Every structure is written in structure tokens, then in C-alpha cells.
Amino acid sequence: MPCVDIHIIRGVFTPDQKQAMIEKVTDAMVAVEGENMRGVTWVKIKEIESGDWAIGGEALTSEKVKAIAAGRASA
């Protein structure tokens, strides 16, 4: 049974967005492995605290990620 881990920064995504991630990732896996695997496809969302995730030595906060998503800043 496949298990997909999604790591995100806490406070960036709404509960509805997280549910959409779960559904779409499950659908993507089922497209590869077949419908019979839907019931045993695990998707886990792990939320990392704002500021505890870094790229290139620079910590990312939920505010910065939201700004990037809105086109107001770059990583």
C-alpha cells in the first residue's frame, strides 16, 4: 500500500485546501496503480511550524509563503 507524505508550513493552507490535496494526491496515485488501490492509499499531511523550514539558509514563515503564493515576494 502506498503512503504519500506531504510536508507543509503550518498556517499556510486552510482545512479545505488540505482536504483537496488529500483527494487529488489520492486520485493521482489511483491513476497510476488502479482503482482497486484507492482504499489502501494513505496520504499524510505533516505541518512544520512557521520558521522551522528553510531554503538556502533562509527560514520560511507562513507569511512569506502566502506572499510568494500571492506573487508579492520570491523564495
mmCIF file of N, CA and C in Angstrom:
data_model
loop_
_atom_site.group_PDB
_atom_site.id
_atom_site.type_symbol
_atom_site.label_atom_id
_atom_site.label_comp_id
_atom_site.label_asym_id
_atom_site.label_seq_id
_atom_site.Cartn_x
_atom_site.Cartn_y
_atom_site.Cartn_z
ATOM 1 N N MET A 1 0.826 -1.177 0.000
ATOM 2 C CA MET A 1 0.000 0.000 0.000
ATOM 3 C C MET A 1 0.874 1.245 0.000
ATOM 4 N N PRO A 2 0.578 2.171 -0.885
ATOM 5 C CA PRO A 2 1.383 3.388 -0.957
ATOM 6 C C PRO A 2 1.042 4.348 0.175
ATOM 7 N N CYS A 3 2.054 5.064 0.595
ATOM 8 C CA CYS A 3 1.888 6.114 1.610
ATOM 9 C C CYS A 3 2.599 7.363 1.101
ATOM 10 N N VAL A 4 1.854 8.435 0.959
ATOM 11 C CA VAL A 4 2.398 9.699 0.468
ATOM 12 C C VAL A 4 2.414 10.688 1.623
ATOM 13 N N ASP A 5 3.589 11.249 1.897
ATOM 14 C CA ASP A 5 3.725 12.281 2.930
ATOM 15 C C ASP A 5 3.818 13.646 2.262
ATOM 16 N N ILE A 6 3.005 14.579 2.734
ATOM 17 C CA ILE A 6 3.044 15.960 2.252
ATOM 18 C C ILE A 6 3.479 16.832 3.426
ATOM 19 N N HIS A 7 4.557 17.563 3.240
ATOM 20 C CA HIS A 7 5.031 18.474 4.280
ATOM 21 C C HIS A 7 4.687 19.901 3.873
ATOM 22 N N ILE A 8 4.020 20.604 4.775
ATOM 23 C CA ILE A 8 3.638 21.990 4.519
ATOM 24 C C ILE A 8 3.940 22.829 5.754
ATOM 25 N N ILE A 9 4.005 24.130 5.568
ATOM 26 C CA ILE A 9 4.229 25.040 6.693
ATOM 27 C C ILE A 9 2.884 25.350 7.335
ATOM 28 N N ARG A 10 2.823 25.174 8.649
ATOM 29 C CA ARG A 10 1.586 25.420 9.402
ATOM 30 C C ARG A 10 1.094 26.848 9.164
ATOM 31 N N GLY A 11 -0.206 26.960 8.971
ATOM 32 C CA GLY A 11 -0.825 28.272 8.830
ATOM 33 C C GLY A 11 -0.918 28.785 7.410
ATOM 34 N N VAL A 12 -0.436 28.001 6.443
ATOM 35 C CA VAL A 12 -0.488 28.450 5.048
ATOM 36 C C VAL A 12 -1.774 27.983 4.367
ATOM 37 N N PHE A 13 -2.162 26.739 4.594
ATOM 38 C CA PHE A 13 -3.300 26.159 3.895
ATOM 39 C C PHE A 13 -4.500 26.007 4.819
ATOM 40 N N THR A 14 -5.674 26.206 4.267
ATOM 41 C CA THR A 14 -6.914 26.037 5.016
ATOM 42 C C THR A 14 -7.255 24.543 5.112
ATOM 43 N N PRO A 15 -8.162 24.191 6.012
ATOM 44 C CA PRO A 15 -8.605 22.791 6.056
ATOM 45 C C PRO A 15 -9.177 22.313 4.712
ATOM 46 N N ASP A 16 -9.900 23.163 4.021
ATOM 47 C CA ASP A 16 -10.445 22.780 2.708
ATOM 48 C C ASP A 16 -9.326 22.526 1.696
ATOM 49 N N GLN A 17 -8.289 23.351 1.718
ATOM 50 C CA GLN A 17 -7.167 23.149 0.804
ATOM 51 C C GLN A 17 -6.427 21.854 1.119
ATOM 52 N N LYS A 18 -6.270 21.556 2.400
ATOM 53 C CA LYS A 18 -5.608 20.306 2.780
ATOM 54 C C LYS A 18 -6.439 19.105 2.346
ATOM 55 N N GLN A 19 -7.749 19.190 2.481
ATOM 56 C CA GLN A 19 -8.611 18.101 2.017
ATOM 57 C C GLN A 19 -8.499 17.926 0.510
ATOM 58 N N ALA A 20 -8.422 19.041 -0.210
ATOM 59 C CA ALA A 20 -8.252 18.963 -1.663
ATOM 60 C C ALA A 20 -6.925 18.295 -2.025
ATOM 61 N N MET A 21 -5.861 18.597 -1.273
ATOM 62 C CA MET A 21 -4.573 17.937 -1.507
ATOM 63 C C MET A 21 -4.713 16.431 -1.347
ATOM 64 N N ILE A 22 -5.346 16.024 -0.259
ATOM 65 C CA ILE A 22 -5.527 14.600 0.023
ATOM 66 C C ILE A 22 -6.284 13.923 -1.120
ATOM 67 N N GLU A 23 -7.383 14.520 -1.548
ATOM 68 C CA GLU A 23 -8.190 13.932 -2.611
ATOM 69 C C GLU A 23 -7.436 13.863 -3.931
ATOM 70 N N LYS A 24 -6.756 14.941 -4.296
ATOM 71 C CA LYS A 24 -6.071 14.987 -5.587
ATOM 72 C C LYS A 24 -4.848 14.090 -5.628
ATOM 73 N N VAL A 25 -4.115 14.013 -4.519
ATOM 74 C CA VAL A 25 -2.961 13.110 -4.481
ATOM 75 C C VAL A 25 -3.438 11.661 -4.535
ATOM 76 N N THR A 26 -4.510 11.356 -3.818
ATOM 77 C CA THR A 26 -5.083 10.004 -3.885
ATOM 78 C C THR A 26 -5.499 9.682 -5.313
ATOM 79 N N ASP A 27 -6.191 10.607 -5.962
ATOM 80 C CA ASP A 27 -6.612 10.396 -7.350
ATOM 81 C C ASP A 27 -5.409 10.169 -8.267
ATOM 82 N N ALA A 28 -4.324 10.923 -8.051
ATOM 83 C CA ALA A 28 -3.124 10.764 -8.878
ATOM 84 C C ALA A 28 -2.514 9.374 -8.688
ATOM 85 N N MET A 29 -2.449 8.921 -7.454
ATOM 86 C CA MET A 29 -1.910 7.588 -7.194
ATOM 87 C C MET A 29 -2.791 6.508 -7.817
ATOM 88 N N VAL A 30 -4.096 6.663 -7.684
ATOM 89 C CA VAL A 30 -5.026 5.685 -8.251
ATOM 90 C C VAL A 30 -4.903 5.659 -9.777
ATOM 91 N N ALA A 31 -4.639 6.802 -10.391
ATOM 92 C CA ALA A 31 -4.454 6.850 -11.845
ATOM 93 C C ALA A 31 -3.263 6.004 -12.276
ATOM 94 N N VAL A 32 -2.274 5.869 -11.407
ATOM 95 C CA VAL A 32 -1.090 5.075 -11.721
ATOM 96 C C VAL A 32 -1.297 3.604 -11.356
ATOM 97 N N GLU A 33 -1.833 3.353 -10.180
ATOM 98 C CA GLU A 33 -1.865 1.986 -9.660
ATOM 99 C C GLU A 33 -3.200 1.271 -9.815
ATOM 100 N N GLY A 34 -4.254 1.991 -10.168
ATOM 101 C CA GLY A 34 -5.556 1.361 -10.377
ATOM 102 C C GLY A 34 -6.533 1.615 -9.243
ATOM 103 N N GLU A 35 -7.810 1.624 -9.605
ATOM 104 C CA GLU A 35 -8.876 1.965 -8.658
ATOM 105 C C GLU A 35 -8.922 1.034 -7.452
ATOM 106 N N ASN A 36 -8.544 -0.219 -7.626
ATOM 107 C CA ASN A 36 -8.582 -1.154 -6.504
ATOM 108 C C ASN A 36 -7.661 -0.745 -5.359
ATOM 109 N N MET A 37 -6.711 0.138 -5.614
ATOM 110 C CA MET A 37 -5.770 0.568 -4.579
ATOM 111 C C MET A 37 -6.246 1.797 -3.799
ATOM 112 N N ARG A 38 -7.369 2.405 -4.203
ATOM 113 C CA ARG A 38 -7.845 3.620 -3.530
ATOM 114 C C ARG A 38 -7.985 3.411 -2.014
ATOM 115 N N GLY A 39 -8.590 2.316 -1.620
ATOM 116 C CA GLY A 39 -8.861 2.079 -0.207
ATOM 117 C C GLY A 39 -7.636 1.831 0.651
ATOM 118 N N VAL A 40 -6.493 1.592 0.015
ATOM 119 C CA VAL A 40 -5.269 1.353 0.773
ATOM 120 C C VAL A 40 -4.188 2.384 0.456
ATOM 121 N N THR A 41 -4.586 3.487 -0.152
ATOM 122 C CA THR A 41 -3.653 4.574 -0.441
ATOM 123 C C THR A 41 -3.715 5.579 0.700
ATOM 124 N N TRP A 42 -2.611 5.727 1.385
ATOM 125 C CA TRP A 42 -2.515 6.638 2.527
ATOM 126 C C TRP A 42 -1.914 7.962 2.071
ATOM 127 N N VAL A 43 -2.488 9.048 2.546
ATOM 128 C CA VAL A 43 -1.917 10.380 2.335
ATOM 129 C C VAL A 43 -1.861 11.051 3.697
ATOM 130 N N LYS A 44 -0.662 11.490 4.090
ATOM 131 C CA LYS A 44 -0.480 12.143 5.390
ATOM 132 C C LYS A 44 0.042 13.552 5.178
ATOM 133 N N ILE A 45 -0.533 14.488 5.907
ATOM 134 C CA ILE A 45 -0.059 15.874 5.863
ATOM 135 C C ILE A 45 0.660 16.164 7.166
ATOM 136 N N LYS A 46 1.900 16.571 7.053
ATOM 137 C CA LYS A 46 2.722 16.937 8.206
ATOM 138 C C LYS A 46 2.936 18.441 8.151
ATOM 139 N N GLU A 47 2.490 19.126 9.192
ATOM 140 C CA GLU A 47 2.667 20.573 9.242
ATOM 141 C C GLU A 47 3.918 20.916 10.049
ATOM 142 N N ILE A 48 4.780 21.689 9.424
ATOM 143 C CA ILE A 48 6.019 22.162 10.045
ATOM 144 C C ILE A 48 5.759 23.566 10.572
ATOM 145 N N GLU A 49 6.226 23.834 11.758
ATOM 146 C CA GLU A 49 5.998 25.155 12.351
ATOM 147 C C GLU A 49 6.589 26.261 11.478
ATOM 148 N N SER A 50 5.900 27.378 11.422
ATOM 149 C CA SER A 50 6.365 28.543 10.677
ATOM 150 C C SER A 50 7.758 28.936 11.185
ATOM 151 N N GLY A 51 8.692 29.080 10.267
ATOM 152 C CA GLY A 51 10.061 29.444 10.623
ATOM 153 C C GLY A 51 10.969 28.249 10.849
ATOM 154 N N ASP A 52 10.410 27.030 10.913
ATOM 155 C CA ASP A 52 11.217 25.824 11.134
ATOM 156 C C ASP A 52 11.594 25.122 9.836
ATOM 157 N N TRP A 53 11.352 25.752 8.717
ATOM 158 C CA TRP A 53 11.657 25.210 7.395
ATOM 159 C C TRP A 53 12.491 26.272 6.698
ATOM 160 N N ALA A 54 13.584 25.875 6.078
ATOM 161 C CA ALA A 54 14.456 26.858 5.437
ATOM 162 C C ALA A 54 14.871 26.379 4.054
ATOM 163 N N ILE A 55 15.104 27.336 3.192
ATOM 164 C CA ILE A 55 15.640 27.080 1.858
ATOM 165 C C ILE A 55 16.826 28.012 1.672
ATOM 166 N N GLY A 56 17.963 27.453 1.307
ATOM 167 C CA GLY A 56 19.153 28.274 1.093
ATOM 168 C C GLY A 56 19.592 29.020 2.336
ATOM 169 N N GLY A 57 19.322 28.441 3.497
ATOM 170 C CA GLY A 57 19.727 29.066 4.750
ATOM 171 C C GLY A 57 18.772 30.133 5.254
ATOM 172 N N GLU A 58 17.674 30.363 4.539
ATOM 173 C CA GLU A 58 16.701 31.379 4.955
ATOM 174 C C GLU A 58 15.417 30.706 5.418
ATOM 175 N N ALA A 59 15.031 30.994 6.663
ATOM 176 C CA ALA A 59 13.811 30.404 7.220
ATOM 177 C C ALA A 59 12.585 30.935 6.495
ATOM 178 N N LEU A 60 11.641 30.037 6.253
ATOM 179 C CA LEU A 60 10.372 30.430 5.651
ATOM 180 C C LEU A 60 9.305 30.496 6.736
ATOM 181 N N THR A 61 8.519 31.521 6.678
ATOM 182 C CA THR A 61 7.389 31.666 7.587
ATOM 183 C C THR A 61 6.101 31.517 6.785
ATOM 184 N N SER A 62 5.012 31.299 7.493
ATOM 185 C CA SER A 62 3.730 31.190 6.793
ATOM 186 C C SER A 62 3.421 32.489 6.053
ATOM 187 N N GLU A 63 3.782 33.614 6.645
ATOM 188 C CA GLU A 63 3.529 34.905 5.994
ATOM 189 C C GLU A 63 4.301 35.025 4.680
ATOM 190 N N LYS A 64 5.565 34.582 4.695
ATOM 191 C CA LYS A 64 6.375 34.679 3.480
ATOM 192 C C LYS A 64 5.822 33.755 2.393
ATOM 193 N N VAL A 65 5.406 32.542 2.764
ATOM 194 C CA VAL A 65 4.856 31.622 1.774
ATOM 195 C C VAL A 65 3.566 32.178 1.181
ATOM 196 N N LYS A 66 2.730 32.780 2.010
ATOM 197 C CA LYS A 66 1.496 33.394 1.499
ATOM 198 C C LYS A 66 1.815 34.532 0.538
ATOM 199 N N ALA A 67 2.859 35.310 0.846
ATOM 200 C CA ALA A 67 3.270 36.398 -0.042
ATOM 201 C C ALA A 67 3.767 35.848 -1.373
ATOM 202 N N ILE A 68 4.534 34.764 -1.319
ATOM 203 C CA ILE A 68 5.030 34.134 -2.550
ATOM 204 C C ILE A 68 3.851 33.660 -3.395
ATOM 205 N N ALA A 69 2.880 32.999 -2.759
ATOM 206 C CA ALA A 69 1.713 32.480 -3.471
ATOM 207 C C ALA A 69 0.899 33.604 -4.106
ATOM 208 N N ALA A 70 0.910 34.774 -3.472
ATOM 209 C CA ALA A 70 0.158 35.915 -3.990
ATOM 210 C C ALA A 70 0.969 36.722 -5.009
ATOM 211 N N GLY A 71 2.224 36.289 -5.258
ATOM 212 C CA GLY A 71 3.067 36.990 -6.225
ATOM 213 C C GLY A 71 3.711 38.241 -5.687
ATOM 214 N N ARG A 72 3.755 38.380 -4.353
ATOM 215 C CA ARG A 72 4.323 39.592 -3.752
ATOM 216 C C ARG A 72 5.765 39.441 -3.313
ATOM 217 N N ALA A 73 6.307 38.243 -3.356
ATOM 218 C CA ALA A 73 7.676 38.023 -2.919
ATOM 219 C C ALA A 73 8.220 36.777 -3.614
ATOM 220 N N SER A 74 9.520 36.595 -3.529
ATOM 221 C CA SER A 74 10.124 35.379 -4.093
ATOM 222 C C SER A 74 10.800 34.613 -2.977
ATOM 223 N N ALA A 75 11.005 33.320 -3.238
ATOM 224 C CA ALA A 75 11.666 32.461 -2.247
ATOM 225 C C ALA A 75 13.083 32.913 -2.102
#
